[in-house]
Short mmCIF file of C-alpha atoms in Angstrom, two decimals:
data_model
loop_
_atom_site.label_atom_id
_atom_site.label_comp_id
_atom_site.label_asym_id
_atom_site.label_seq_id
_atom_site.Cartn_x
_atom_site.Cartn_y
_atom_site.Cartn_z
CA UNK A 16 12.69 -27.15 68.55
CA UNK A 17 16.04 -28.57 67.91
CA UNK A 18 15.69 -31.98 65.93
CA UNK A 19 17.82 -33.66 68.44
CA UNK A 20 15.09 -32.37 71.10
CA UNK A 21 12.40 -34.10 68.36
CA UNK A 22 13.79 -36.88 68.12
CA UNK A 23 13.97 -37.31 72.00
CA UNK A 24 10.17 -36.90 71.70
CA UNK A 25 9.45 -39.45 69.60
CA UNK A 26 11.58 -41.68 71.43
CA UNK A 27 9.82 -40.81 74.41
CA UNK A 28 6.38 -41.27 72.73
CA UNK A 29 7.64 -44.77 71.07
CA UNK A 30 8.88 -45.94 74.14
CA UNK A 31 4.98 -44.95 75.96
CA UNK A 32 2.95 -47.31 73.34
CA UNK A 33 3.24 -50.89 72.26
CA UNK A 34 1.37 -51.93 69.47
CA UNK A 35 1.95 -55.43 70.07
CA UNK A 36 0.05 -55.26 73.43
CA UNK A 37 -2.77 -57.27 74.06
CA UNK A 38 -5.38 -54.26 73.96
CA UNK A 39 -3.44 -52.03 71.29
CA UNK A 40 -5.77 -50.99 68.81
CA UNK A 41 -5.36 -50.48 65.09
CA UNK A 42 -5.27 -46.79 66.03
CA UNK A 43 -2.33 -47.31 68.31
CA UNK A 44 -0.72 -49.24 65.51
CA UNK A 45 -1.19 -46.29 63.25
CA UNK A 46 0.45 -43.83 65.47
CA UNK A 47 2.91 -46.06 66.11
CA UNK A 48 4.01 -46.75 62.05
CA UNK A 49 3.63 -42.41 61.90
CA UNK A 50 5.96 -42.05 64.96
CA UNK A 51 8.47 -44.45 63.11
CA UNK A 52 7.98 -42.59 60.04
CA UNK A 53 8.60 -39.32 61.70
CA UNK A 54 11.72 -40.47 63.05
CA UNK A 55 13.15 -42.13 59.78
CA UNK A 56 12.77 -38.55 58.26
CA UNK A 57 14.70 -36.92 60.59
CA UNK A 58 17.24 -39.01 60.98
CA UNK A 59 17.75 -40.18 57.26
CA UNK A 60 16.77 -43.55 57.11
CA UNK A 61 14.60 -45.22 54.56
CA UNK A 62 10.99 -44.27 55.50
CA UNK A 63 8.53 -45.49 52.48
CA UNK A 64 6.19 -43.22 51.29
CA UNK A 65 3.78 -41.31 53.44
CA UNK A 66 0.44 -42.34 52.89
CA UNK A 67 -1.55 -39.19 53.81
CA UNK A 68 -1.87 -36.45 56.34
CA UNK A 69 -0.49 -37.10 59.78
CA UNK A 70 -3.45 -37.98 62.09
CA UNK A 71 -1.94 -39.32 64.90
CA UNK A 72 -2.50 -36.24 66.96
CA UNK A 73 -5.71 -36.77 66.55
CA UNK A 74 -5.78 -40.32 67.48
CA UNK A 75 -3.94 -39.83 70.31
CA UNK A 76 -6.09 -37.29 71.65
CA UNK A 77 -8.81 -39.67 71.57
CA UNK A 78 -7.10 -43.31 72.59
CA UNK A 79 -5.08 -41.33 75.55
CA UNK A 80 -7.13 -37.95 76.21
CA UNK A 81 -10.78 -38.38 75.87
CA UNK A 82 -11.26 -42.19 76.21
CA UNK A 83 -7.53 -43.32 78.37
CA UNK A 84 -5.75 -41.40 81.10
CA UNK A 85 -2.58 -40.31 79.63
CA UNK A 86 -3.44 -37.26 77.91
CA UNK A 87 0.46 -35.87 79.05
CA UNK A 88 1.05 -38.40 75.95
CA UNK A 89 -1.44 -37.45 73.75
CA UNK A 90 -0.17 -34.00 74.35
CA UNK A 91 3.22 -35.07 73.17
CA UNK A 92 2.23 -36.40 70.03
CA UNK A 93 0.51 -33.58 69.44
CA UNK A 94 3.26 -31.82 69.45
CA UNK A 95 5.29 -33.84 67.38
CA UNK A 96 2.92 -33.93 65.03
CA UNK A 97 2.79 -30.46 64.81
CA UNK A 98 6.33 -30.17 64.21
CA UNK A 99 6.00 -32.06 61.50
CA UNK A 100 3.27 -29.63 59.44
#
C-alpha cells in the first residue's frame, strides 16, 4: 500500500468518527488522537511522542464491530493500523 493510498484511509476513517459528538466515547477519542498521529507520521508533521502500542484496531473492532454497526470501519482501521506495525 502506497502511502498516498494510506493516507486516503485515514482520511476516510477521520472523516467516519467525531469525537466531539454527543455519544463519542473516550475510546473514540483515542482512535481518533492515533488516526491523527498516524497521519502526522506520514506526512511529516509534528506528531508528539507515541504513547504506546497502537490499539485502535482493537477499539474499533469493539465500538463499530461487536457493539455498533459499522464494522466496514472498524475493518478500515484495522487495516491502517496494521500498516502501521
Amino acid at each position: 500500500m502506497t502511502n498516498i493510498d494510506l493516507l486516503s484511509k485515514i482520511d476516510r476513517a477521520l472523516i467516519s468518527i467525531d469525537p466531539n459528538s454527543i455519544t463519542a466515547s473516550a475510546n473514540i477519542g483515542s482512535i481518533h488522537r492515533q488516526l491523527i498521529w498516524c497521519r502526522a507520521q506520514l506526512t511529516g508533521q509534528p506528531s508528539g511522542l507515541k504513547r504506546g502500542p497502537l490499539t485502535m484496531g482493537l477499539i474499533a473492532t469493539r465500538e463499530f464491530d461487536m457493539w455498533g454497526d459499522n464494522p466496514e470501519l472498524a475493518g478500515l482501521i484495522n487495516e491502517i493500523q496494521r500498516a502501521f506495525e
